[in-house]
PDB file of C-alpha atoms in Angstrom:
ATOM      1  CA  MET A  13      50.750  23.015 -14.688  1.00  0.00           C
ATOM      2  CA  HIS A  14      53.457  24.977 -12.921  1.00  0.00           C
ATOM      3  CA  THR A  15      55.367  25.410 -16.169  1.00  0.00           C
ATOM      4  CA  LEU A  16      52.207  26.518 -17.946  1.00  0.00           C
ATOM      5  CA  PHE A  17      51.504  29.227 -15.379  1.00  0.00           C
ATOM      6  CA  LEU A  18      55.141  30.335 -15.316  1.00  0.00           C
ATOM      7  CA  ARG A  19      55.078  30.806 -19.078  1.00  0.00           C
ATOM      8  CA  GLU A  20      51.758  32.641 -18.871  1.00  0.00           C
ATOM      9  CA  HIS A  21      53.257  34.974 -16.255  1.00  0.00           C
ATOM     10  CA  ASN A  22      56.180  35.694 -18.579  1.00  0.00           C
ATOM     11  CA  ARG A  23      53.810  36.273 -21.512  1.00  0.00           C
ATOM     12  CA  ILE A  24      51.812  38.773 -19.462  1.00  0.00           C
ATOM     13  CA  SER A  25      55.014  40.518 -18.316  1.00  0.00           C
ATOM     14  CA  THR A  26      56.215  40.887 -21.906  1.00  0.00           C
ATOM     15  CA  ALA A  27      52.871  42.367 -22.990  1.00  0.00           C
ATOM     16  CA  LEU A  28      52.803  44.776 -20.019  1.00  0.00           C
ATOM     17  CA  LYS A  29      56.373  45.915 -20.720  1.00  0.00           C
ATOM     18  CA  LYS A  30      55.345  46.918 -24.258  1.00  0.00           C
ATOM     19  CA  ILE A  31      52.457  48.986 -22.888  1.00  0.00           C
ATOM     20  CA  ASN A  32      54.413  50.373 -19.890  1.00  0.00           C
ATOM     21  CA  PRO A  33      58.108  50.562 -20.876  1.00  0.00           C
ATOM     22  CA  LYS A  34      59.052  52.667 -17.826  1.00  0.00           C
ATOM     23  CA  TRP A  35      57.811  50.160 -15.250  1.00  0.00           C
ATOM     24  CA  SER A  36      60.463  48.549 -13.072  1.00  0.00           C
ATOM     25  CA  ASP A  37      61.005  44.794 -13.056  1.00  0.00           C
ATOM     26  CA  GLY A  38      59.345  44.654  -9.633  1.00  0.00           C
ATOM     27  CA  LYS A  39      56.254  46.505 -10.852  1.00  0.00           C
ATOM     28  CA  LEU A  40      56.026  44.271 -13.948  1.00  0.00           C
ATOM     29  CA  TYR A  41      56.325  41.173 -11.756  1.00  0.00           C
ATOM     30  CA  GLN A  42      53.620  42.249  -9.306  1.00  0.00           C
ATOM     31  CA  GLU A  43      51.143  43.391 -11.966  1.00  0.00           C
ATOM     32  CA  SER A  44      51.686  40.180 -13.965  1.00  0.00           C
ATOM     33  CA  ARG A  45      51.176  38.210 -10.756  1.00  0.00           C
ATOM     34  CA  ARG A  46      47.859  39.967 -10.085  1.00  0.00           C
ATOM     35  CA  ILE A  47      46.576  39.220 -13.587  1.00  0.00           C
ATOM     36  CA  LEU A  48      47.710  35.600 -13.413  1.00  0.00           C
ATOM     37  CA  ILE A  49      46.025  35.103 -10.034  1.00  0.00           C
ATOM     38  CA  ALA A  50      42.789  36.505 -11.513  1.00  0.00           C
ATOM     39  CA  GLU A  51      43.084  34.048 -14.426  1.00  0.00           C
ATOM     40  CA  TRP A  52      43.646  31.166 -11.985  1.00  0.00           C
ATOM     41  CA  GLN A  53      40.663  32.190  -9.857  1.00  0.00           C
ATOM     42  CA  HIS A  54      38.489  32.445 -12.961  1.00  0.00           C
ATOM     43  CA  ILE A  55      39.417  28.878 -13.945  1.00  0.00           C
ATOM     44  CA  ILE A  56      38.821  27.548 -10.420  1.00  0.00           C
ATOM     45  CA  TYR A  57      35.477  29.230  -9.774  1.00  0.00           C
ATOM     46  CA  ASN A  58      34.003  28.995 -13.297  1.00  0.00           C
ATOM     47  CA  GLU A  59      35.273  25.640 -14.504  1.00  0.00           C
ATOM     48  CA  TRP A  60      36.881  23.380 -11.891  1.00  0.00           C
ATOM     49  CA  LEU A  61      34.780  23.840  -8.738  1.00  0.00           C
ATOM     50  CA  PRO A  62      31.424  23.472 -10.535  1.00  0.00           C
ATOM     51  CA  LEU A  63      32.610  20.109 -11.880  1.00  0.00           C
ATOM     52  CA  ILE A  64      33.898  18.911  -8.513  1.00  0.00           C
ATOM     53  CA  LEU A  65      31.162  20.293  -6.221  1.00  0.00           C
ATOM     54  CA  GLY A  66      28.179  20.474  -8.563  1.00  0.00           C
ATOM     55  CA  ASP A  67      25.531  23.154  -8.865  1.00  0.00           C
ATOM     56  CA  ARG A  68      23.872  22.295  -5.542  1.00  0.00           C
ATOM     57  CA  TYR A  69      26.927  23.139  -3.399  1.00  0.00           C
ATOM     58  CA  MET A  70      28.131  25.984  -5.608  1.00  0.00           C
ATOM     59  CA  SER A  71      24.734  27.653  -5.192  1.00  0.00           C
ATOM     60  CA  ARG A  72      24.293  26.758  -1.496  1.00  0.00           C
ATOM     61  CA  TYR A  73      27.601  28.308  -0.489  1.00  0.00           C
ATOM     62  CA  GLY A  74      27.526  31.223  -2.950  1.00  0.00           C
ATOM     63  CA  LEU A  75      30.624  30.113  -4.811  1.00  0.00           C
ATOM     64  CA  TYR A  76      29.570  31.197  -8.288  1.00  0.00           C
ATOM     65  CA  PRO A  77      31.225  34.467  -9.332  1.00  0.00           C
ATOM     66  CA  LEU A  78      28.949  37.461  -9.746  1.00  0.00           C
ATOM     67  CA  ASP A  79      27.954  38.502 -13.264  1.00  0.00           C
ATOM     68  CA  GLN A  80      28.186  42.151 -12.274  1.00  0.00           C
ATOM     69  CA  GLY A  81      28.918  44.350  -9.278  1.00  0.00           C
ATOM     70  CA  TYR A  82      30.742  43.116  -6.209  1.00  0.00           C
ATOM     71  CA  SER A  83      30.058  41.300  -2.974  1.00  0.00           C
ATOM     72  CA  ARG A  84      29.876  42.902   0.459  1.00  0.00           C
ATOM     73  CA  GLN A  85      30.361  39.564   2.224  1.00  0.00           C
ATOM     74  CA  TYR A  86      34.078  40.011   3.007  1.00  0.00           C
ATOM     75  CA  ARG A  87      34.817  39.006   6.592  1.00  0.00           C
ATOM     76  CA  THR A  88      37.696  40.635   8.450  1.00  0.00           C
ATOM     77  CA  ASP A  89      37.341  38.141  11.317  1.00  0.00           C
ATOM     78  CA  PHE A  90      37.951  35.064   9.133  1.00  0.00           C
ATOM     79  CA  ASP A  91      41.251  33.153   9.284  1.00  0.00           C
ATOM     80  CA  PRO A  92      42.196  32.273   5.658  1.00  0.00           C
ATOM     81  CA  ARG A  93      44.950  29.793   6.505  1.00  0.00           C
ATOM     82  CA  ILE A  94      44.395  26.183   5.497  1.00  0.00           C
ATOM     83  CA  THR A  95      43.706  23.681   8.233  1.00  0.00           C
ATOM     84  CA  ASN A  96      45.700  20.531   8.847  1.00  0.00           C
ATOM     85  CA  ALA A  97      42.675  18.485   7.742  1.00  0.00           C
ATOM     86  CA  PHE A  98      42.667  20.280   4.386  1.00  0.00           C
ATOM     87  CA  ALA A  99      46.417  19.915   3.949  1.00  0.00           C
ATOM     88  CA  SER A 100      46.174  16.204   4.783  1.00  0.00           C
ATOM     89  CA  ALA A 101      43.099  15.194   2.802  1.00  0.00           C
ATOM     90  CA  ALA A 102      41.507  17.674   0.422  1.00  0.00           C
ATOM     91  CA  PHE A 103      44.815  18.957  -0.922  1.00  0.00           C
ATOM     92  CA  ARG A 104      45.858  15.415  -1.768  1.00  0.00           C
ATOM     93  CA  PHE A 105      42.502  14.821  -3.465  1.00  0.00           C
ATOM     94  CA  GLY A 106      43.248  17.685  -5.850  1.00  0.00           C
ATOM     95  CA  HIS A 107      46.645  16.275  -6.671  1.00  0.00           C
ATOM     96  CA  SER A 108      45.142  12.851  -7.358  1.00  0.00           C
ATOM     97  CA  LEU A 109      43.123  14.381 -10.215  1.00  0.00           C
ATOM     98  CA  VAL A 110      46.251  15.151 -12.215  1.00  0.00           C
ATOM     99  CA  PRO A 111      47.009  12.286 -14.609  1.00  0.00           C
ATOM    100  CA  ARG A 112      50.458  10.721 -14.574  1.00  0.00           C
ATOM    101  CA  TYR A 113      51.014  11.557 -18.258  1.00  0.00           C
ATOM    102  CA  ILE A 114      49.588  14.482 -20.201  1.00  0.00           C
ATOM    103  CA  ARG A 115      49.609  14.402 -23.989  1.00  0.00           C
TER     104      ARG A 115
END
């Protein structure tokens, strides 16, 4: 998966360079990174989480992306760091879903 996302980042960078030939390498890197993160979030929130959590929890906790507009639920008092419990258990659960061999 890491190689796939690395190659996607490079593909995006190449496309952006054609559109914006005067951008610096740093600017190309950061803009490609932003687009790739958005792609990753789209996959997680539209495809992976609904399969893992199901509709009940996705709906209960408002995890489905909005079809239009934006949310005003951003919390400035929230600590986004992962907890030790997550790093020890849930993170390993995610890794266990990756098969040993991929065709």
